[in-house]
Amino acid sequence: MTSRVGTAVQRHITGLIAAAAALGMAATLTACGGGEGNDVTLKLVAADYGDSAANTSQKYWDGLTAAYEKDHPGIKIDVTVYPWTSVDAKVKKMVDSGHAPDMAQIGAYADYAAAGKLYPVSDLLNVPTQADFLSQLSDAGEVGQTQYGMPFAASTRLLFYNKKLFKAAGIEPPTNWSQLAADARALKRDGVEIPYALPLGPEEAQAETMIWMLSGGGSYTDDVGSYAIDSKQNIKTFDFLKDDLVGKGLTGPTAPGKLNRAAAFAAFAKGEVGMLNGHPTLMKTAAKKGVDYGTVELPGPDGPAKSTMGVADWMMAFKQNGHRKQIGDFLNYVYDEKNVLDFSREYNLLPVTTSASATMAATRSDAKLWPFLKTLPDAELYPGGKTSWASVSADVKQQIGSAVSSRGNPAAVLGRLQVAASAAESAE
């Protein structure tokens, strides 16, 4: 999602006056009528942001829906939470079998929007709620100039470093690539097992790839939104990774193409990693294990990177069951400032609304999130508005690790990815 400042939030909502009788004619999974005055059960499938049974997202949704149902007799919200490893597939299976949920909170929306299965956001939310989304996130939720994806949670990336290991090695956190490589060499000399963790394994290689592309002045796409995976900047970036980090033995015993993000984060929390790129949830994991960490802006070739990667997860509403009015009313409640803040604080994520962001920026107890919050306005997101992105992302996950292997050729690997991406884009 590469768009920056969108115009979607300026459009007025025009769809909330549709006849309630039309809602009553829609087929539903629950066999409940959709007209006003009838009991309605809305089905929501959501992703789990918790890291244990104690803070599973199911508890968040159970509390939120209980409060909502108390003030809305006749409306029931049935929420099922799945792990991130399966939630997208679960929703796809439901949709493909003709049993779409009313709402889904998952990782991508564009395929469903392109297939005509989603309500436009302007048909659901009132003007104040829609206008409260951060502008670059609203814009990133568009397909064909119409917003279908509602941002639900956001995060950005910073460089995490282990203060104890850095002090022992007598080094300071880096501001550019040569300093990063020098710090990694010093950490290795001091016996650190993984001076720099480079997770290019299939779990989330597309994220680490984009972080490094941005730090080198490139990205997945160019200024007009076309894929530019094999740009000169990106080739230079992966040449640096291959020659100056991986080739020098500075990324640990596991080949980057086999190292997943979860394993890299776990190793950092054990004190085995000197530095790595991370998102806000790593703070809680590291602190729980007693790791004294610091964060700095991502280093670039000659100084701090001009941009970092932002990630947004999405809420969407399916048209299949009707219930547009009831769905819209519930989602207006979901995006109330208090609820947005409660969720963001529970899971160390960034608010997706202007009002909640302003409150977080002014609240001292949220200070640990301020460095991430500061980078969000200029962060660049995946090109998720492209229906081709899912296949491009899958290709990156499978192939990018080979670019930095001992026999790897970054230009060749990036070139193959570019050819496949261009073909996928042409087929949109």
PDB file of N, CA and C in Angstrom, residues 109-157:
ATOM      1  N   TYR A 109      -8.104  -7.056   1.788  1.00  0.00           N
ATOM      2  CA  TYR A 109      -9.482  -6.863   1.370  1.00  0.00           C
ATOM      3  C   TYR A 109      -9.645  -6.784  -0.148  1.00  0.00           C
ATOM      4  N   ALA A 110      -8.567  -6.509  -0.891  1.00  0.00           N
ATOM      5  CA  ALA A 110      -8.673  -6.085  -2.289  1.00  0.00           C
ATOM      6  C   ALA A 110      -9.345  -7.125  -3.179  1.00  0.00           C
ATOM      7  N   ASP A 111      -9.032  -8.411  -2.999  1.00  0.00           N
ATOM      8  CA  ASP A 111      -9.636  -9.446  -3.844  1.00  0.00           C
ATOM      9  C   ASP A 111     -11.148  -9.455  -3.693  1.00  0.00           C
ATOM     10  N   TYR A 112     -11.626  -9.334  -2.455  1.00  0.00           N
ATOM     11  CA  TYR A 112     -13.065  -9.352  -2.215  1.00  0.00           C
ATOM     12  C   TYR A 112     -13.728  -8.099  -2.784  1.00  0.00           C
ATOM     13  N   ALA A 113     -13.035  -6.956  -2.663  1.00  0.00           N
ATOM     14  CA  ALA A 113     -13.584  -5.718  -3.215  1.00  0.00           C
ATOM     15  C   ALA A 113     -13.673  -5.793  -4.736  1.00  0.00           C
ATOM     16  N   ALA A 114     -12.614  -6.286  -5.364  1.00  0.00           N
ATOM     17  CA  ALA A 114     -12.591  -6.379  -6.825  1.00  0.00           C
ATOM     18  C   ALA A 114     -13.663  -7.323  -7.342  1.00  0.00           C
ATOM     19  N   ALA A 115     -14.028  -8.308  -6.528  1.00  0.00           N
ATOM     20  CA  ALA A 115     -15.062  -9.274  -6.919  1.00  0.00           C
ATOM     21  C   ALA A 115     -16.470  -8.768  -6.628  1.00  0.00           C
ATOM     22  N   GLY A 116     -16.576  -7.543  -6.094  1.00  0.00           N
ATOM     23  CA  GLY A 116     -17.881  -6.958  -5.828  1.00  0.00           C
ATOM     24  C   GLY A 116     -18.583  -7.510  -4.604  1.00  0.00           C
ATOM     25  N   LYS A 117     -17.837  -8.080  -3.671  1.00  0.00           N
ATOM     26  CA  LYS A 117     -18.433  -8.737  -2.515  1.00  0.00           C
ATOM     27  C   LYS A 117     -18.553  -7.839  -1.282  1.00  0.00           C
ATOM     28  N   LEU A 118     -17.935  -6.659  -1.315  1.00  0.00           N
ATOM     29  CA  LEU A 118     -17.887  -5.812  -0.119  1.00  0.00           C
ATOM     30  C   LEU A 118     -18.749  -4.559  -0.263  1.00  0.00           C
ATOM     31  N   TYR A 119     -19.245  -4.089   0.869  1.00  0.00           N
ATOM     32  CA  TYR A 119     -19.892  -2.786   0.908  1.00  0.00           C
ATOM     33  C   TYR A 119     -18.823  -1.685   0.821  1.00  0.00           C
ATOM     34  N   PRO A 120     -19.062  -0.631   0.060  1.00  0.00           N
ATOM     35  CA  PRO A 120     -18.193   0.541   0.172  1.00  0.00           C
ATOM     36  C   PRO A 120     -18.287   1.108   1.587  1.00  0.00           C
ATOM     37  N   VAL A 121     -17.188   1.652   2.068  1.00  0.00           N
ATOM     38  CA  VAL A 121     -17.171   2.213   3.423  1.00  0.00           C
ATOM     39  C   VAL A 121     -18.204   3.323   3.561  1.00  0.00           C
ATOM     40  N   SER A 122     -18.415   4.083   2.492  1.00  0.00           N
ATOM     41  CA  SER A 122     -19.372   5.191   2.546  1.00  0.00           C
ATOM     42  C   SER A 122     -20.809   4.717   2.718  1.00  0.00           C
ATOM     43  N   ASP A 123     -21.081   3.433   2.473  1.00  0.00           N
ATOM     44  CA  ASP A 123     -22.416   2.878   2.703  1.00  0.00           C
ATOM     45  C   ASP A 123     -22.602   2.411   4.141  1.00  0.00           C
ATOM     46  N   LEU A 124     -21.547   2.453   4.930  1.00  0.00           N
ATOM     47  CA  LEU A 124     -21.586   1.888   6.274  1.00  0.00           C
ATOM     48  C   LEU A 124     -21.410   2.911   7.381  1.00  0.00           C
ATOM     49  N   LEU A 125     -20.360   3.710   7.278  1.00  0.00           N
ATOM     50  CA  LEU A 125     -19.972   4.587   8.379  1.00  0.00           C
ATOM     51  C   LEU A 125     -20.560   5.979   8.232  1.00  0.00           C
ATOM     52  N   ASN A 126     -20.819   6.612   9.378  1.00  0.00           N
ATOM     53  CA  ASN A 126     -21.252   8.004   9.315  1.00  0.00           C
ATOM     54  C   ASN A 126     -20.063   8.899   8.968  1.00  0.00           C
ATOM     55  N   VAL A 127     -20.356  10.134   8.610  1.00  0.00           N
ATOM     56  CA  VAL A 127     -19.302  11.038   8.142  1.00  0.00           C
ATOM     57  C   VAL A 127     -18.210  11.254   9.185  1.00  0.00           C
ATOM     58  N   PRO A 128     -18.531  11.542  10.459  1.00  0.00           N
ATOM     59  CA  PRO A 128     -17.455  11.756  11.442  1.00  0.00           C
ATOM     60  C   PRO A 128     -16.543  10.544  11.602  1.00  0.00           C
ATOM     61  N   THR A 129     -17.104   9.338  11.613  1.00  0.00           N
ATOM     62  CA  THR A 129     -16.276   8.140  11.766  1.00  0.00           C
ATOM     63  C   THR A 129     -15.373   7.954  10.558  1.00  0.00           C
ATOM     64  N   GLN A 130     -15.941   8.088   9.367  1.00  0.00           N
ATOM     65  CA  GLN A 130     -15.140   7.888   8.159  1.00  0.00           C
ATOM     66  C   GLN A 130     -14.042   8.934   8.045  1.00  0.00           C
ATOM     67  N   ALA A 131     -14.365  10.170   8.415  1.00  0.00           N
ATOM     68  CA  ALA A 131     -13.386  11.253   8.312  1.00  0.00           C
ATOM     69  C   ALA A 131     -12.295  11.157   9.365  1.00  0.00           C
ATOM     70  N   ASP A 132     -12.517  10.352  10.411  1.00  0.00           N
ATOM     71  CA  ASP A 132     -11.540  10.254  11.497  1.00  0.00           C
ATOM     72  C   ASP A 132     -10.376   9.316  11.165  1.00  0.00           C
ATOM     73  N   PHE A 133     -10.517   8.459  10.149  1.00  0.00           N
ATOM     74  CA  PHE A 133      -9.402   7.597   9.778  1.00  0.00           C
ATOM     75  C   PHE A 133      -8.207   8.442   9.346  1.00  0.00           C
ATOM     76  N   LEU A 134      -7.008   8.014   9.700  1.00  0.00           N
ATOM     77  CA  LEU A 134      -5.810   8.664   9.204  1.00  0.00           C
ATOM     78  C   LEU A 134      -5.821   8.625   7.679  1.00  0.00           C
ATOM     79  N   SER A 135      -5.510   9.745   7.067  1.00  0.00           N
ATOM     80  CA  SER A 135      -5.762   9.902   5.632  1.00  0.00           C
ATOM     81  C   SER A 135      -5.015   8.878   4.787  1.00  0.00           C
ATOM     82  N   GLN A 136      -3.743   8.593   5.133  1.00  0.00           N
ATOM     83  CA  GLN A 136      -3.002   7.652   4.294  1.00  0.00           C
ATOM     84  C   GLN A 136      -3.545   6.241   4.428  1.00  0.00           C
ATOM     85  N   LEU A 137      -4.179   5.930   5.553  1.00  0.00           N
ATOM     86  CA  LEU A 137      -4.774   4.615   5.726  1.00  0.00           C
ATOM     87  C   LEU A 137      -6.101   4.511   4.974  1.00  0.00           C
ATOM     88  N   SER A 138      -6.875   5.590   4.981  1.00  0.00           N
ATOM     89  CA  SER A 138      -8.102   5.603   4.181  1.00  0.00           C
ATOM     90  C   SER A 138      -7.784   5.394   2.717  1.00  0.00           C
ATOM     91  N   ASP A 139      -6.781   6.103   2.244  1.00  0.00           N
ATOM     92  CA  ASP A 139      -6.407   5.999   0.835  1.00  0.00           C
ATOM     93  C   ASP A 139      -5.936   4.593   0.497  1.00  0.00           C
ATOM     94  N   ALA A 140      -5.235   3.974   1.431  1.00  0.00           N
ATOM     95  CA  ALA A 140      -4.738   2.622   1.206  1.00  0.00           C
ATOM     96  C   ALA A 140      -5.862   1.593   1.205  1.00  0.00           C
ATOM     97  N   GLY A 141      -7.030   1.976   1.672  1.00  0.00           N
ATOM     98  CA  GLY A 141      -8.169   1.072   1.684  1.00  0.00           C
ATOM     99  C   GLY A 141      -9.012   1.127   0.426  1.00  0.00           C
ATOM    100  N   GLU A 142      -8.513   1.807  -0.610  1.00  0.00           N
ATOM    101  CA  GLU A 142      -9.294   2.009  -1.825  1.00  0.00           C
ATOM    102  C   GLU A 142      -8.964   0.996  -2.919  1.00  0.00           C
ATOM    103  N   VAL A 143      -9.968   0.665  -3.682  1.00  0.00           N
ATOM    104  CA  VAL A 143      -9.828  -0.054  -4.942  1.00  0.00           C
ATOM    105  C   VAL A 143     -10.650   0.714  -5.965  1.00  0.00           C
ATOM    106  N   GLY A 144     -10.004   1.166  -7.044  1.00  0.00           N
ATOM    107  CA  GLY A 144     -10.728   1.924  -8.055  1.00  0.00           C
ATOM    108  C   GLY A 144     -11.342   3.205  -7.533  1.00  0.00           C
ATOM    109  N   GLN A 145     -10.627   3.905  -6.659  1.00  0.00           N
ATOM    110  CA  GLN A 145     -11.046   5.187  -6.101  1.00  0.00           C
ATOM    111  C   GLN A 145     -12.213   5.083  -5.119  1.00  0.00           C
ATOM    112  N   THR A 146     -12.587   3.877  -4.730  1.00  0.00           N
ATOM    113  CA  THR A 146     -13.639   3.689  -3.740  1.00  0.00           C
ATOM    114  C   THR A 146     -13.065   2.933  -2.552  1.00  0.00           C
ATOM    115  N   GLN A 147     -13.341   3.416  -1.349  1.00  0.00           N
ATOM    116  CA  GLN A 147     -12.793   2.766  -0.166  1.00  0.00           C
ATOM    117  C   GLN A 147     -13.677   1.601   0.268  1.00  0.00           C
ATOM    118  N   TYR A 148     -13.063   0.436   0.355  1.00  0.00           N
ATOM    119  CA  TYR A 148     -13.728  -0.771   0.831  1.00  0.00           C
ATOM    120  C   TYR A 148     -13.088  -1.288   2.115  1.00  0.00           C
ATOM    121  N   GLY A 149     -11.791  -1.052   2.288  1.00  0.00           N
ATOM    122  CA  GLY A 149     -11.079  -1.528   3.464  1.00  0.00           C
ATOM    123  C   GLY A 149     -11.057  -0.466   4.546  1.00  0.00           C
ATOM    124  N   MET A 150     -11.474  -0.844   5.752  1.00  0.00           N
ATOM    125  CA  MET A 150     -11.401   0.050   6.908  1.00  0.00           C
ATOM    126  C   MET A 150     -10.181  -0.345   7.730  1.00  0.00           C
ATOM    127  N   PRO A 151      -9.201   0.530   7.894  1.00  0.00           N
ATOM    128  CA  PRO A 151      -8.037   0.165   8.704  1.00  0.00           C
ATOM    129  C   PRO A 151      -8.478  -0.164  10.120  1.00  0.00           C
ATOM    130  N   PHE A 152      -7.920  -1.224  10.670  1.00  0.00           N
ATOM    131  CA  PHE A 152      -8.313  -1.632  12.019  1.00  0.00           C
ATOM    132  C   PHE A 152      -7.172  -1.521  13.010  1.00  0.00           C
ATOM    133  N   ALA A 153      -5.978  -1.853  12.587  1.00  0.00           N
ATOM    134  CA  ALA A 153      -4.800  -1.762  13.453  1.00  0.00           C
ATOM    135  C   ALA A 153      -3.613  -1.405  12.581  1.00  0.00           C
ATOM    136  N   ALA A 154      -2.686  -0.654  13.127  1.00  0.00           N
ATOM    137  CA  ALA A 154      -1.522  -0.227  12.353  1.00  0.00           C
ATOM    138  C   ALA A 154      -0.262  -0.379  13.183  1.00  0.00           C
ATOM    139  N   SER A 155       0.850  -0.479  12.474  1.00  0.00           N
ATOM    140  CA  SER A 155       2.153  -0.508  13.131  1.00  0.00           C
ATOM    141  C   SER A 155       3.199  -0.007  12.153  1.00  0.00           C
ATOM    142  N   THR A 156       4.321   0.408  12.677  1.00  0.00           N
ATOM    143  CA  THR A 156       5.470   0.774  11.851  1.00  0.00           C
ATOM    144  C   THR A 156       6.679  -0.002  12.352  1.00  0.00           C
ATOM    145  N   ARG A 157       7.818   0.177  11.709  1.00  0.00           N
ATOM    146  CA  ARG A 157       9.011  -0.589  12.054  1.00  0.00           C
ATOM    147  C   ARG A 157      10.154   0.345  12.451  1.00  0.00           C
TER     148      ARG A 157
END
